[in-house]
Coordinates of C-alpha atoms in Angstrom, one line a residue:
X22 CA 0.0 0.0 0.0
X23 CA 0.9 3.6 -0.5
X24 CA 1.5 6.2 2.2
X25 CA -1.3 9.1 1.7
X26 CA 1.0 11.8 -0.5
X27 CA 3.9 9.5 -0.7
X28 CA 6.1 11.3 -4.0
X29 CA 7.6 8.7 -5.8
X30 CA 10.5 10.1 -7.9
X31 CA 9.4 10.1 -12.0
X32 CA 12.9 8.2 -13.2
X33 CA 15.7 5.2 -12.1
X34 CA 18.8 6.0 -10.5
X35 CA 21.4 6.7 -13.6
X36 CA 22.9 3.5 -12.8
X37 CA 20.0 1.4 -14.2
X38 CA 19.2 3.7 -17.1
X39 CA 22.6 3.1 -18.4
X40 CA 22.9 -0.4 -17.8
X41 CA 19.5 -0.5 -19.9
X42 CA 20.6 1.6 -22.4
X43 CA 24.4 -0.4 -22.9
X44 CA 22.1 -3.2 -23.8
X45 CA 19.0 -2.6 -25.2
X46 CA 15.8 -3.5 -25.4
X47 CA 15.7 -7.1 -27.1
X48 CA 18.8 -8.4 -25.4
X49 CA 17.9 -7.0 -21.9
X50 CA 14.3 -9.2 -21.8
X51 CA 16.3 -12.1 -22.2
X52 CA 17.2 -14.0 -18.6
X53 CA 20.8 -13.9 -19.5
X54 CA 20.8 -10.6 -21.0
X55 CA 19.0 -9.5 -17.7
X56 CA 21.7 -11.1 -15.4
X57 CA 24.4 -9.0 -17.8
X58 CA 22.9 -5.8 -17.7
X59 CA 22.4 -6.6 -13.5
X60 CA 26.3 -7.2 -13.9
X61 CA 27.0 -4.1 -16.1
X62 CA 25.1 -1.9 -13.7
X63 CA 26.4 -3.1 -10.2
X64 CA 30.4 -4.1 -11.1
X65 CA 29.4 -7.9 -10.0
X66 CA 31.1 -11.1 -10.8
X67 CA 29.6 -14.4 -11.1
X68 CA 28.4 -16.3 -8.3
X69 CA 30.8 -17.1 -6.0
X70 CA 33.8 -16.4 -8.0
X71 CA 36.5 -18.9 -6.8
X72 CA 39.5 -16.5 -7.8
X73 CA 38.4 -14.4 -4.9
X74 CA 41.1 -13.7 -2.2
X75 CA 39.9 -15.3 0.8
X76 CA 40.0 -12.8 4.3
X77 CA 41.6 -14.4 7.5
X78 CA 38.8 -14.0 9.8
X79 CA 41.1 -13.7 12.9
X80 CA 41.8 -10.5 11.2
X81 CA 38.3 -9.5 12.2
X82 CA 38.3 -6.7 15.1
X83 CA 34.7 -5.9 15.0
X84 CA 31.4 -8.4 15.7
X85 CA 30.6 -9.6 12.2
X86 CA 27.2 -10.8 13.4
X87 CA 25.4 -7.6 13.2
X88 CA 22.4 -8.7 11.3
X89 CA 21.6 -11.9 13.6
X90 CA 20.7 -15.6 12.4
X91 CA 17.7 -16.9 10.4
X92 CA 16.3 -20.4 9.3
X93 CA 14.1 -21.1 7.1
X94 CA 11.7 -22.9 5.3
X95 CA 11.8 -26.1 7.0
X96 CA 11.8 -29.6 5.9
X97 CA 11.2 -32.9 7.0
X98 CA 14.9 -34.1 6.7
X99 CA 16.8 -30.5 5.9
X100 CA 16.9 -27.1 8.0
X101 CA 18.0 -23.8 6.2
X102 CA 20.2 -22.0 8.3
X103 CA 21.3 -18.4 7.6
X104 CA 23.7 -15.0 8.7
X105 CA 25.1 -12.1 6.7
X106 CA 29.0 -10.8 7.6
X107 CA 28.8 -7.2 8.2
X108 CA 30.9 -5.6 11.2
X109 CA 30.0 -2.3 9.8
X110 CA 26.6 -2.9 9.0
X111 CA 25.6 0.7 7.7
X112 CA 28.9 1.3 5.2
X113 CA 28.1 0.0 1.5
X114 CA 31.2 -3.0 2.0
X115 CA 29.5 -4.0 5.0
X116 CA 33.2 -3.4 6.8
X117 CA 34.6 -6.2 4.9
X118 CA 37.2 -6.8 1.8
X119 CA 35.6 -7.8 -1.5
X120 CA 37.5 -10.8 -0.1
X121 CA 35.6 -14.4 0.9
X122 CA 35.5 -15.6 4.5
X123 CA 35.4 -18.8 6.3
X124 CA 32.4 -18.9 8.1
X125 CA 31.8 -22.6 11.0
X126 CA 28.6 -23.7 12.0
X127 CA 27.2 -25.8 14.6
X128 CA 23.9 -27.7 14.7
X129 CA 22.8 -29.2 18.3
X130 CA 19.9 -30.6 20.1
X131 CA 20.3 -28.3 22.8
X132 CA 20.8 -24.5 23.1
X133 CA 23.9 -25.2 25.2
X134 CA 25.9 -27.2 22.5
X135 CA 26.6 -29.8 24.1
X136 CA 24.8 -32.7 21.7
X137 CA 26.1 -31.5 18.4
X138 CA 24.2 -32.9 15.5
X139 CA 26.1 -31.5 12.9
X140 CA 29.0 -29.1 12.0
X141 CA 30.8 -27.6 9.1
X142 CA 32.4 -24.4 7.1
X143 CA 30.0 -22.3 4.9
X144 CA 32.0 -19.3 2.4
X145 CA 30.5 -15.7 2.4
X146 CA 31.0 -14.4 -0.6
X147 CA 31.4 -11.2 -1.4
X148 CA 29.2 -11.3 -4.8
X149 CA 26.4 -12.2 -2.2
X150 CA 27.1 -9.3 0.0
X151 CA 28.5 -11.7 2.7
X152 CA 25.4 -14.0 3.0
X153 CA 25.6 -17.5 4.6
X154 CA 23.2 -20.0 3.2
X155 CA 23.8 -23.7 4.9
X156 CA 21.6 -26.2 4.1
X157 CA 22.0 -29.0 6.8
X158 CA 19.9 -32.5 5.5
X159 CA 19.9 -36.3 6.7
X160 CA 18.4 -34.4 10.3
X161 CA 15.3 -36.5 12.0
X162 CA 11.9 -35.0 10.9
X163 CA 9.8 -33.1 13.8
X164 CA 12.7 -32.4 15.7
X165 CA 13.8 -28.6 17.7
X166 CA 17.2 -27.6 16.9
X167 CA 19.8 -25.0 17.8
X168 CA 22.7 -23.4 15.6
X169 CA 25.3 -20.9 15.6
X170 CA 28.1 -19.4 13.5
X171 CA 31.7 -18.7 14.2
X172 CA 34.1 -16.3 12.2
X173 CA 37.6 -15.9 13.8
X174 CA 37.1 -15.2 17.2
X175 CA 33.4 -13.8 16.9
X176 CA 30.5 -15.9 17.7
X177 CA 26.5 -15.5 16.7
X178 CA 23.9 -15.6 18.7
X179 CA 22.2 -19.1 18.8
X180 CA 19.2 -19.8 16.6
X181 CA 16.1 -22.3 17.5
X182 CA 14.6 -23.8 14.5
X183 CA 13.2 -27.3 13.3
X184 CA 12.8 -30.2 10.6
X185 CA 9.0 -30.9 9.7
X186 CA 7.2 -33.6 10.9
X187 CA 7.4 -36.6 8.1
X188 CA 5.3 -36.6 5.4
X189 CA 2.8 -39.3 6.5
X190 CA 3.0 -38.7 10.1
X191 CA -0.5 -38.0 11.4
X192 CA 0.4 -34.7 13.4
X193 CA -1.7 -33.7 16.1
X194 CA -1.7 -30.1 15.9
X195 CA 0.6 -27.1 14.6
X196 CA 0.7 -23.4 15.8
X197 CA 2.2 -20.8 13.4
X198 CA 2.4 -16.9 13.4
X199 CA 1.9 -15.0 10.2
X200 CA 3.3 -11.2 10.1
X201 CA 3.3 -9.0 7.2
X202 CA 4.6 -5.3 6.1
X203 CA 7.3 -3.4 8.2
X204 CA 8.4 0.1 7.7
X205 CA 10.7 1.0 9.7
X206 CA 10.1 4.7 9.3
X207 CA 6.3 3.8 10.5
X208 CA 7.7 2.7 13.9
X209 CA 9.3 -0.1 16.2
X210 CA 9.2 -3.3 15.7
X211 CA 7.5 -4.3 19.3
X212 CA 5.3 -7.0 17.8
X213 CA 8.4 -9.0 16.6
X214 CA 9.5 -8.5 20.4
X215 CA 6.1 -10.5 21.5
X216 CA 6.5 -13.1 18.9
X217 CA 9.8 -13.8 19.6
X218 CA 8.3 -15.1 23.4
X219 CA 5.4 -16.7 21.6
X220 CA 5.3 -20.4 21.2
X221 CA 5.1 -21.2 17.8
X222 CA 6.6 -23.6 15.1
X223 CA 6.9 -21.4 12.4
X224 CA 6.3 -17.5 11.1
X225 CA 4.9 -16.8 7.9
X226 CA 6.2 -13.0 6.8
X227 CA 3.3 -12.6 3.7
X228 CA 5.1 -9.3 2.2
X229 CA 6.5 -6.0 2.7
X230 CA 9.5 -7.4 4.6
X231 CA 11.2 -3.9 3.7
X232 CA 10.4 -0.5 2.0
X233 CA 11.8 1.2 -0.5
X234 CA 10.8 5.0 0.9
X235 CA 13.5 7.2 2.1
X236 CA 14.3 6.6 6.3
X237 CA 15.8 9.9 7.4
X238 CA 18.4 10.4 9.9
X239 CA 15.8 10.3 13.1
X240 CA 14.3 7.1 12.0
X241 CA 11.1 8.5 10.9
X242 CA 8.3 8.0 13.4
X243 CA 11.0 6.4 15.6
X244 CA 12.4 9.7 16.1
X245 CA 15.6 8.6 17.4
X246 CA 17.4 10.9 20.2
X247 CA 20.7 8.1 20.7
X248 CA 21.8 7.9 17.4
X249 CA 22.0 8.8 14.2
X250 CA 20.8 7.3 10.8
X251 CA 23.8 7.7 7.9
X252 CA 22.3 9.5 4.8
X253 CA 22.8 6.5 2.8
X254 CA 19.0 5.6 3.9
X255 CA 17.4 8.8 3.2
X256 CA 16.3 8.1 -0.3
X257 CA 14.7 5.7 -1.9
X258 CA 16.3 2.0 -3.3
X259 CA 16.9 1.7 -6.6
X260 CA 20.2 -0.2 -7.1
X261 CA 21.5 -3.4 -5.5
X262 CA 23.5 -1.1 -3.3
X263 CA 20.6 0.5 -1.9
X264 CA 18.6 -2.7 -1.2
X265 CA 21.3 -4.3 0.3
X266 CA 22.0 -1.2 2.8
X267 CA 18.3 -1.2 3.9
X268 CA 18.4 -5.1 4.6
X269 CA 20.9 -3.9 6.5
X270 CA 18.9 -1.2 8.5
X271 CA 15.8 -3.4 8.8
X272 CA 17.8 -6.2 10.1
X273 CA 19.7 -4.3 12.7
X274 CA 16.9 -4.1 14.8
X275 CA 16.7 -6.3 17.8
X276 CA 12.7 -7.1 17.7
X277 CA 13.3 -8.8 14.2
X278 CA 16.9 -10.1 15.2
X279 CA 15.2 -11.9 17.8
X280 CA 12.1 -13.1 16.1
X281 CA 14.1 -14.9 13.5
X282 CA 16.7 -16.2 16.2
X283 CA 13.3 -17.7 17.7
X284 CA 11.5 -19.5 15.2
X285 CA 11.9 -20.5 11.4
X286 CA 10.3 -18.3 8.6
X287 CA 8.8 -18.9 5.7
X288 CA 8.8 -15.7 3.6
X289 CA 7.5 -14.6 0.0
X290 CA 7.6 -11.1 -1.0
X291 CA 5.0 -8.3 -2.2
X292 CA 5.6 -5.4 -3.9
X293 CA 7.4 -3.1 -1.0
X294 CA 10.7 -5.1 -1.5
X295 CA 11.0 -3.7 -5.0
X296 CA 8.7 -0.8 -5.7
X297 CA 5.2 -0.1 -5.0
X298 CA 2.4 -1.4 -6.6
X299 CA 4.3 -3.0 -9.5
X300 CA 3.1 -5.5 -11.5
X301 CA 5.1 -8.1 -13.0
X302 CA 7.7 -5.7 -15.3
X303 CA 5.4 -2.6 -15.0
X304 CA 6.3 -0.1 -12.3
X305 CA 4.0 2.3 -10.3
X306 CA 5.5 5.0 -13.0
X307 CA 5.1 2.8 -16.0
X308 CA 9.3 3.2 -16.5
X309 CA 10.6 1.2 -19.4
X310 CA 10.6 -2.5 -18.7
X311 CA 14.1 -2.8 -19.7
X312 CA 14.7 -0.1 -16.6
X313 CA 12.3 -1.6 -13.9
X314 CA 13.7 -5.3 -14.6
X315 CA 17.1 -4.1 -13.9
X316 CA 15.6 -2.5 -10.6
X317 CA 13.6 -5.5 -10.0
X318 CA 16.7 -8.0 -10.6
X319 CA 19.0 -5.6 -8.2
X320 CA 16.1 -6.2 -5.6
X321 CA 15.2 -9.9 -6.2
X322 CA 18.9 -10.6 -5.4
X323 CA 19.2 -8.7 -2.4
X324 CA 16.0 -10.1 -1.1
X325 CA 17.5 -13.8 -1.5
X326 CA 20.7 -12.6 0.2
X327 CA 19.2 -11.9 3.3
X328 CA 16.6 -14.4 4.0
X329 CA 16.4 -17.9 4.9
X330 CA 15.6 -19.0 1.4
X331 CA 16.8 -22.5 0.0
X332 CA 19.1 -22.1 -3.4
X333 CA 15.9 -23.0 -5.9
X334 CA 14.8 -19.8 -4.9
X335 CA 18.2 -18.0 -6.2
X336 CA 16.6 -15.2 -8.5
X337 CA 18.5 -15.5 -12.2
X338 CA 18.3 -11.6 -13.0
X339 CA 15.1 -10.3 -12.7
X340 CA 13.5 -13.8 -12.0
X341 CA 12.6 -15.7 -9.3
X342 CA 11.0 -18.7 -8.6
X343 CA 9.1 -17.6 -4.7
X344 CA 6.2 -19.6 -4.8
X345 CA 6.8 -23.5 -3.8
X346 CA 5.4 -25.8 -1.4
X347 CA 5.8 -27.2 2.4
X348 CA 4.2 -29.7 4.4
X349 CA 3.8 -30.3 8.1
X350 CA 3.4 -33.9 7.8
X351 CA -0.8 -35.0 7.1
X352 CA -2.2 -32.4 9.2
X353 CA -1.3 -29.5 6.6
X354 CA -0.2 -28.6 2.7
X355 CA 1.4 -25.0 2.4
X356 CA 1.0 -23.3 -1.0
X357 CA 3.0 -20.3 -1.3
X358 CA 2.4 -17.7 -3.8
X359 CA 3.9 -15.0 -5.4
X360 CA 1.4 -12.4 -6.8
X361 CA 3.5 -9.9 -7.9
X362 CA 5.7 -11.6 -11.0
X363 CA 3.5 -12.9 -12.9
X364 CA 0.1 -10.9 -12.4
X365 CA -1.2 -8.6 -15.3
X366 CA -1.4 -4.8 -14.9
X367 CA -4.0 -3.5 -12.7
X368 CA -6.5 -2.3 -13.7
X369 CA -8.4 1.2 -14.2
X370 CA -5.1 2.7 -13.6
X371 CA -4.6 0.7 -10.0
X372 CA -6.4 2.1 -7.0
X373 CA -10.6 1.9 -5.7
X374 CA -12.9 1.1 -8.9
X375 CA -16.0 -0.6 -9.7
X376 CA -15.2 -3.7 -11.3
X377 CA -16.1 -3.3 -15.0
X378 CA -15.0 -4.9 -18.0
X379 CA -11.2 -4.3 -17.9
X380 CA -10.5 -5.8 -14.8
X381 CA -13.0 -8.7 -15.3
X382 CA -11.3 -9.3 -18.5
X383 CA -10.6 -13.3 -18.6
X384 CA -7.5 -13.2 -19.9
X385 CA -5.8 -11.2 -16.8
X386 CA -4.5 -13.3 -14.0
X387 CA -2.8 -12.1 -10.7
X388 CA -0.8 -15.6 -10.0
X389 CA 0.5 -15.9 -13.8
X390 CA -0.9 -19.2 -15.6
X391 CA 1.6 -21.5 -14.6
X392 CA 1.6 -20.7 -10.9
X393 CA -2.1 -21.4 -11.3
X394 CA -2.0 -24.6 -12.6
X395 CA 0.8 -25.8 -10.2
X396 CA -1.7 -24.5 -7.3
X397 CA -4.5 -26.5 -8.4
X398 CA -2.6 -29.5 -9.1
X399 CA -1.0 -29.5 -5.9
X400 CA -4.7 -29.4 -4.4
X401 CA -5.3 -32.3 -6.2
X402 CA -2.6 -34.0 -5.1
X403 CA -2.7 -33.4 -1.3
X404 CA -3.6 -35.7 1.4
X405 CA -3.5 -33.0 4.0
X406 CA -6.4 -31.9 5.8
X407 CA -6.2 -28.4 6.0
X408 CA -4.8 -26.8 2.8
X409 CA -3.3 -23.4 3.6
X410 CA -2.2 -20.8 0.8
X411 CA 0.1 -18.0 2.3
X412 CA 0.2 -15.2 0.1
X413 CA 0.0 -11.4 -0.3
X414 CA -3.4 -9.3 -1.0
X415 CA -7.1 -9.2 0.1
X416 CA -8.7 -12.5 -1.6
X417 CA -12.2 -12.3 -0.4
X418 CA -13.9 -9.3 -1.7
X419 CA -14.2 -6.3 0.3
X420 CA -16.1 -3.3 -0.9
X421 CA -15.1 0.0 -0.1
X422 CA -18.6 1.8 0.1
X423 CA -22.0 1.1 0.6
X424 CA -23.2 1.8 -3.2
X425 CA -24.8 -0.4 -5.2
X426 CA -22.0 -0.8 -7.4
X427 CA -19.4 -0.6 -4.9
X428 CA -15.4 0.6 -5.5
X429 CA -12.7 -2.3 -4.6
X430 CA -9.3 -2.5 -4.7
X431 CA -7.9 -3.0 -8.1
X432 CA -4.3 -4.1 -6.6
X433 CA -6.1 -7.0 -5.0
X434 CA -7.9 -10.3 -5.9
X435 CA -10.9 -8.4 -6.3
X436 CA -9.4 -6.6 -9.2
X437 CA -8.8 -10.2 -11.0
X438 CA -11.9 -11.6 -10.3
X439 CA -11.5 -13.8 -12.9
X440 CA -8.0 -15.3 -11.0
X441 CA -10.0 -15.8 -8.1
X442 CA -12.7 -17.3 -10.1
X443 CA -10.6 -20.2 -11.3
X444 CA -9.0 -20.9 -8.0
X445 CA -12.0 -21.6 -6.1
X446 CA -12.8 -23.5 -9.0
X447 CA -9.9 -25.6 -8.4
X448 CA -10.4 -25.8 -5.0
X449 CA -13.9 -27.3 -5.9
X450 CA -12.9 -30.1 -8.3
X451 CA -9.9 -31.3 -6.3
X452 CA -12.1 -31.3 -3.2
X453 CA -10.7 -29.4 -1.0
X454 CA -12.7 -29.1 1.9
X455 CA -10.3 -27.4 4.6
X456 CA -9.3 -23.9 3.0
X457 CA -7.5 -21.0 4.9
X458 CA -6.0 -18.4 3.1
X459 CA -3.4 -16.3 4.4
X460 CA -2.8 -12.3 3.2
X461 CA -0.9 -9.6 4.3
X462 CA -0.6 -6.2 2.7
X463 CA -3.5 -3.9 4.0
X464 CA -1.8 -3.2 7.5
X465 CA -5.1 -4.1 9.5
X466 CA -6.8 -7.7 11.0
X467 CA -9.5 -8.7 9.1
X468 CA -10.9 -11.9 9.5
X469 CA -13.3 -13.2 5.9
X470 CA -15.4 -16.7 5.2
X471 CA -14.4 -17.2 1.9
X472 CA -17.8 -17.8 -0.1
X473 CA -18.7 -19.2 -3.1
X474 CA -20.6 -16.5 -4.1
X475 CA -20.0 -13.1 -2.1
X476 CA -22.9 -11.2 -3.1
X477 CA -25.1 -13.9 -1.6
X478 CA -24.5 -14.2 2.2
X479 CA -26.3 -17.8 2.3
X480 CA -24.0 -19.3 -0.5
X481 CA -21.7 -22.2 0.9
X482 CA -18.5 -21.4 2.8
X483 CA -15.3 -22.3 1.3
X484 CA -13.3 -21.4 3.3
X485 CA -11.3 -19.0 5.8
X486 CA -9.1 -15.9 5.4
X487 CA -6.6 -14.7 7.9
X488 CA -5.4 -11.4 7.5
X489 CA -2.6 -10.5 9.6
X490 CA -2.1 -6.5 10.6
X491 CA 0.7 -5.2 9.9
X492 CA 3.8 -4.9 12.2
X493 CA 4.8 -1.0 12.2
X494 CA 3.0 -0.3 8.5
X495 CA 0.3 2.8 9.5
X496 CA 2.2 3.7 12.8
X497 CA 0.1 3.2 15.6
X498 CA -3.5 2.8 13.8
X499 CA -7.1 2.4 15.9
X500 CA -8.9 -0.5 17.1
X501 CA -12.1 1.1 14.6
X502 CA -11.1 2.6 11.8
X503 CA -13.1 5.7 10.3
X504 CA -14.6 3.0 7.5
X505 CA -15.1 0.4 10.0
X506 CA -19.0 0.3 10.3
X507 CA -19.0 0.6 6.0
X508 CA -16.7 -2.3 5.9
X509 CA -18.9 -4.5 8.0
X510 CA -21.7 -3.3 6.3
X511 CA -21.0 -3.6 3.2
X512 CA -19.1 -6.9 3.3
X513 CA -21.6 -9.7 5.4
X514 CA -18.8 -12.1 4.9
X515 CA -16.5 -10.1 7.1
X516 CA -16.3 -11.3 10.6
X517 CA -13.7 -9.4 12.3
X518 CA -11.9 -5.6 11.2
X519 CA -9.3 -4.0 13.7
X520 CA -6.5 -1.5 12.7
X521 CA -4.2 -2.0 15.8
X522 CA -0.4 -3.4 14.4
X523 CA 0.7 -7.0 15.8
X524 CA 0.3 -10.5 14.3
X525 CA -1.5 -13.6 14.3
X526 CA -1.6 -17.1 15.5
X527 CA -3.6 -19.9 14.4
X528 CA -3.8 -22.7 16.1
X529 CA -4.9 -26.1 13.4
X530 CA -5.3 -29.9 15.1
X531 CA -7.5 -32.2 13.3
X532 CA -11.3 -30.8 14.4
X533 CA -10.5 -27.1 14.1
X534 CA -8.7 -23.9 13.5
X535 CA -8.1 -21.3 16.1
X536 CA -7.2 -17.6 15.1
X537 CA -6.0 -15.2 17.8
X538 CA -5.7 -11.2 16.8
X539 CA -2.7 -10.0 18.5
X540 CA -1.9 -6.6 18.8
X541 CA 0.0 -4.0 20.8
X542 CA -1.6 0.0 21.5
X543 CA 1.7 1.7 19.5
X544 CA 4.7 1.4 18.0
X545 CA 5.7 4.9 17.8
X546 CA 6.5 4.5 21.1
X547 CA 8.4 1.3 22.4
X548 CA 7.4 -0.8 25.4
X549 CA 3.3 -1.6 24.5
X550 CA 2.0 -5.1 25.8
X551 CA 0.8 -7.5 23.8
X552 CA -3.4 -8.1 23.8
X553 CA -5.6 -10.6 22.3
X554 CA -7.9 -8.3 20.1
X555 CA -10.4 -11.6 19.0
X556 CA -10.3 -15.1 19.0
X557 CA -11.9 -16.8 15.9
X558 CA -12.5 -21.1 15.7
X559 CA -13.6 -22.7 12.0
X560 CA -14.3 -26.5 12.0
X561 CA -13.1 -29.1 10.1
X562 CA -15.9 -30.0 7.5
X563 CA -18.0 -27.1 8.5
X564 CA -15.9 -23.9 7.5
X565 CA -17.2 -20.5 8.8
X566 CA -15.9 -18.1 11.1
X567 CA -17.3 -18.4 14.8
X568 CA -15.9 -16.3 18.3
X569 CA -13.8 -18.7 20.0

C-alpha cells in the first residue's frame, strides 16, 4: 500500500538507465541478457567467483554478526540456516574486503551445544554481500534444533529452528504466526518482540518485509534521540547497493533479530521489497521494462541474500521462482504464492474502482498461468487436511462503500476476479474441503469466510481468510477505523476488522482452527504489551468463522 502523498520520484537512479541503455531492449528481456545488464550496472562477478582472495577471519576486530541468524523454510529431513558478515553494517562493503570468509557452523539438540548434531564451514562471498546459506539434510523430521556461526574469534547468537514432521505422520496439531509489512520509518518493531516469546513452530512474513521509501536520519516515526541514521538511507532503493544497505537497516533491529533467532520463517515477498504497486515488469510510473527489470533483478537478489531462502529460490536476473510448497506432515499442505511476478497490470489505472470490463477481463491473472495450474494441481494432489495458501493481497472481496456498485481495490484479488474465479474452482474439483487463506498487505486484521458466491450471504463457505495487521506499516493505527461500520456493512462475509499493528496465531489440530488477533496499543512509542484483540474457531468440514 501507498503512504497518503507519498512522491515517488518520475525516473531510475542513472545506474540502471545506463545499464538499460548499454544493452537494449531485445537483449535486456532475455534472462541472460537480464543477469548482464544486473552485472553491467552493479560491477558484480559471477556467483561465487572462486578466484576471490579469501579474508583471514582472525583478522576480524569488530562483531561480524550484526544482522543476527535466520532459518528457514523447514523440511522434514533438511533445515535452512542463515547469517550475513557485516561488522559495519551501515557502510556499503558492509566493513569487509571484496575478499571471501570462512564462516563454521554448529547444529545441536540443545541450546547449550553440548549434543552437536552437525557441524561444518560455509563461504560468504562477497558477490552475495557476505550472506551465509547452509543447508544441513539427513536431520530427524519433527525435531527442535539450535545453531550458531563462528568467524575468527566472533560468535553469533544461537538460533532455535526445526525439521518438519514426516510426510505421512499424522500430526496432532501445529501453531504458526503470520506477520506482514514493516516500515521501519512507521515505527518499532514491538510485535516482533512479543513473537519472539510466543510459542510457535513457524512465522509466515506474507510481504512487505522492507520498504523502499526514504528513512531519514531520526528514523522517521522512531524519532531517534541516541543515534543517528547515515544518509545512505534517506532516499529511496533503486540499485542493489541501496537494497542491500536497507536489509541492513531493517535487520539491525533487535525485535526482528530476535524473532528470527526464535522461530523459522517462511517468507515470500510483495511489492514493497522492490517498488510499489508493481506489477510483473510494470512499475508504479510505468518506466521502461528494460529499466524496472534491472531494478527488480537488483532487488530480487538482495532479497534472496538476506533471507532464509533455500538455493531454488536463487533469482537468475530479474526472476525468481518464490512460490513453492511445504508440508507439516498429514495435518497440513502449504502453497506459497507470489502475486506480484506474474500478475497482469491493474487495472483502471490501479487504485478503488467498480469492477467493469477491464478488470474482469478473462484473460488477466494475478498468479501468472503456470503458478495457477501448479496450485490447483498441488490441491489435487494433497492428502492434507487443512490446505493453507500464504500469500500477499485481500482474496475475499471487500467493498469499499456502501453503493450499489461498490469501488474495490484493483491491486487485490478483487481486481482479477477472474484469478479468483478459477482458483475456487480448483479448489472445488480437487475437493478441498479445509481452506484458509493467508494475506498480508492492507496493515489491518480482518478476518473473511471465503464464499462461493460473495454477493449472496447464504451461498456455501469455502473457506477462511486470515489477515494479519501489519507490524509497524500505518504507525500506531485504531482498534475502529473511520470506515469500520462501512466495511462490516458492506461486506456480510467479514467477521472481524481491527486497525491496531501486531500479528496472528492460528492454532490447526485435526477438528478445528483457532485464530487469535494479537496486537500491541503503539509502536511509535516502544514498550506496548501485547493483547488478544479476538479469538476466531472454523471446523473441520464445516468452514465459517465463529468467536472462540
Amino acid at each position: 500500500m501507498t503512504p497518503a502523498g507519498h512522491q515517488h520520484p518520475s525516473q531510475h537512479a542513472p545506474e540502471l538507465r545506463a545499464a538499460a541503455r548499454h544493452l537494449g531492449r531485445r537483449r535486456f528481456l532475455t534472462v541472460t541478457g537480464a543477469a548482464a545488464a544486473l552485472a553491467f550496472a552493479v560491477n558484480l562477478p559471477g556467483a561465487g567467483v572462486a578466484g576471490a582472495a579469501e579474508f583471514d577471519a582472525a583478522k576480524l576486530t569488530d562483531d561480524p554478526f550484526t544482522l543476527g541468524v535466520a532459518s528457514g523454510d523447514p523440511l522434514p529431513d533438511s533445515v535452512l540456516l542463515w547469517t550475513r558478515l557485516a561488522p559495519a553494517p551501515y557502510q556499503a562493503d558492509g566493513g569487509l574486503p571484496p575478499e571471501r570468509v570462512a564462516v563454521r557452523w554448529e547444529l545441536a539438540h540443545d541450546a547449550g551445544f553440548r549434543r552437536i548434531v552437525r557441524r561444518g564451514t560455509a563461504t560468504a562471498h562477497p558477490e552475495f554481500d557476505h550472506a551465509v546459506h547452509v543447508e544441513v539434510g539427513h536431520l530427524a523430521p519433527g525435531r527442535v534444533f539450535y545453531y550458531r556461526f563462528r568467524a575468527g574469534g566472533w560468535v553469533s547468537e544461537a538460533g532455535r529452528t526445526r525439521t518438519a514432521p514426516a510426510t505421512r505422520d499424522r500430526v496432532a496439531d501445529l501453531r504458526f504466526a503470520a506477520v506482514s509489512c514493516q516500515a521501519y520509518h512507521d515505527g518499532y518493531f514491538t510485535p516482533y518482540g512479543h513473537l519472539a516469546e510466543d510459542d510457535v513452530d513457524v512465522v509466515f512474513h506474507l510481504g512487505d518485509y522492507l520498504y523502499e521509501y526514504a528513512v531519514n536520519s531520526a528514523g522517521g516515526a522512531r524519532k531517534y534521540t541516541d543515534r543517528v541514521l547515515p544518509d545512505v538511507f534517506n532516499h529511496e532503493t533503486t540499485t542493489l547497493e541501496d537494497y542491500r544497505l536497507r536489509y541492513a537497516l531493517y535487520k539491525s533491529d533487535p525485535d526482528l533479530r530476535a524473532a528470527h533467532a526464535a522461530h523459522p520463517f517462511v517468507v515470500t515477498w510483495d511489492d514493497h521489497e522492490t517498488e510499489n504497486n508493481y506489477a510483473g515488469d510494470i512499475d508504479e510510473n510505468e518506466s521502461p521494462p528494460e529499466e524496472f527489470l534491472l531494478r527488480r533483478a537488483a532487488a530480487y537478489r538482495a532479497y534472496w541474500e538476506n533471507q532464509p531462502l533455500r538455493r531454488p529460490q536463487l533469482p537468475d536476473g530479474p526472476d525468481a521462482r518464490m512460490y513453492r510448497r511445504l508440508g507439516w506432515g498429514r495435518l497440513a499442505q502449504f502453497d506459497i504464492l507470489d502475486t506480484r511476478q506474474y500478475r497482469s497490470n491493474q487495472a483502471y489505472g490501479d487504485g478503488a474502482h467498480v469492477p467493469g470490463p477491464e478488470s474482469d477481463d478473462p484473460a488477466r491473472t494475478i498468479t501468472g498461468a503456470t503458478q495457477e495450474r501448479w496450485l490447483i494441481d498441488g490441491w489435487r494432489d494433497s492428502r492434507a487436511l487443512w490446505n493453507v495458501v500464504p500469500q500477499q493481497v485481500t482474496f475475499s472481496q471487500r467493498k469499499l462503500d456502501l453503493n450499489a456498485a461498490a469501488k474495490v481495490s484493483m491491486d487485490a484479488w478483487d481486481g482479477y476476479r477472474a484469478s479468483r474465479e478459477r482458483v475456487l474452482a480448483g479448489a472445488k474439483s480437487a475437493g478441498v474441503e479445509n481452506l484458509m487463506v493467508l494475506t498480508g498487505d492492507v496493515h489491518v486484521g480482518y478476518a473473511f469466510d471465503i464464499k462461493d458466491d460473495f454477493d449472496d450471504p447464504s451461498s456455501a463457505t469455502l473457506g477462511t481468510e486470515i489477515v494479519a495487521t501489519s507490524v509497524s506499516s500505518g504507525k500506531d493505527g485504531a482498534e475502529k477505523p473511520a470506515n469500520w461500520n462501512t466495511y462490516m456493512t458492506a461486506n456480510p462475509h467479514l467477521k472481524f476488522y481491527n486497525g491496531r499493528r501486531g500479528y496472528v496465531t492460528v492454532e490447526l489440530d485435526r477438528e478445528a482452527a483457532r485464530a487469535d488477533f494479537k496486537t500491541v496499543s503503539a509502536v511509535t512509542t516502544q514498550g506496548a504489551p501485547l493483547t488478544t484483540a479476538a479469538s476466531f474457531v472454523t471446523e473441520v468440514g464445516e468452514q465459517g468463522l465463529k468467536p472462540a
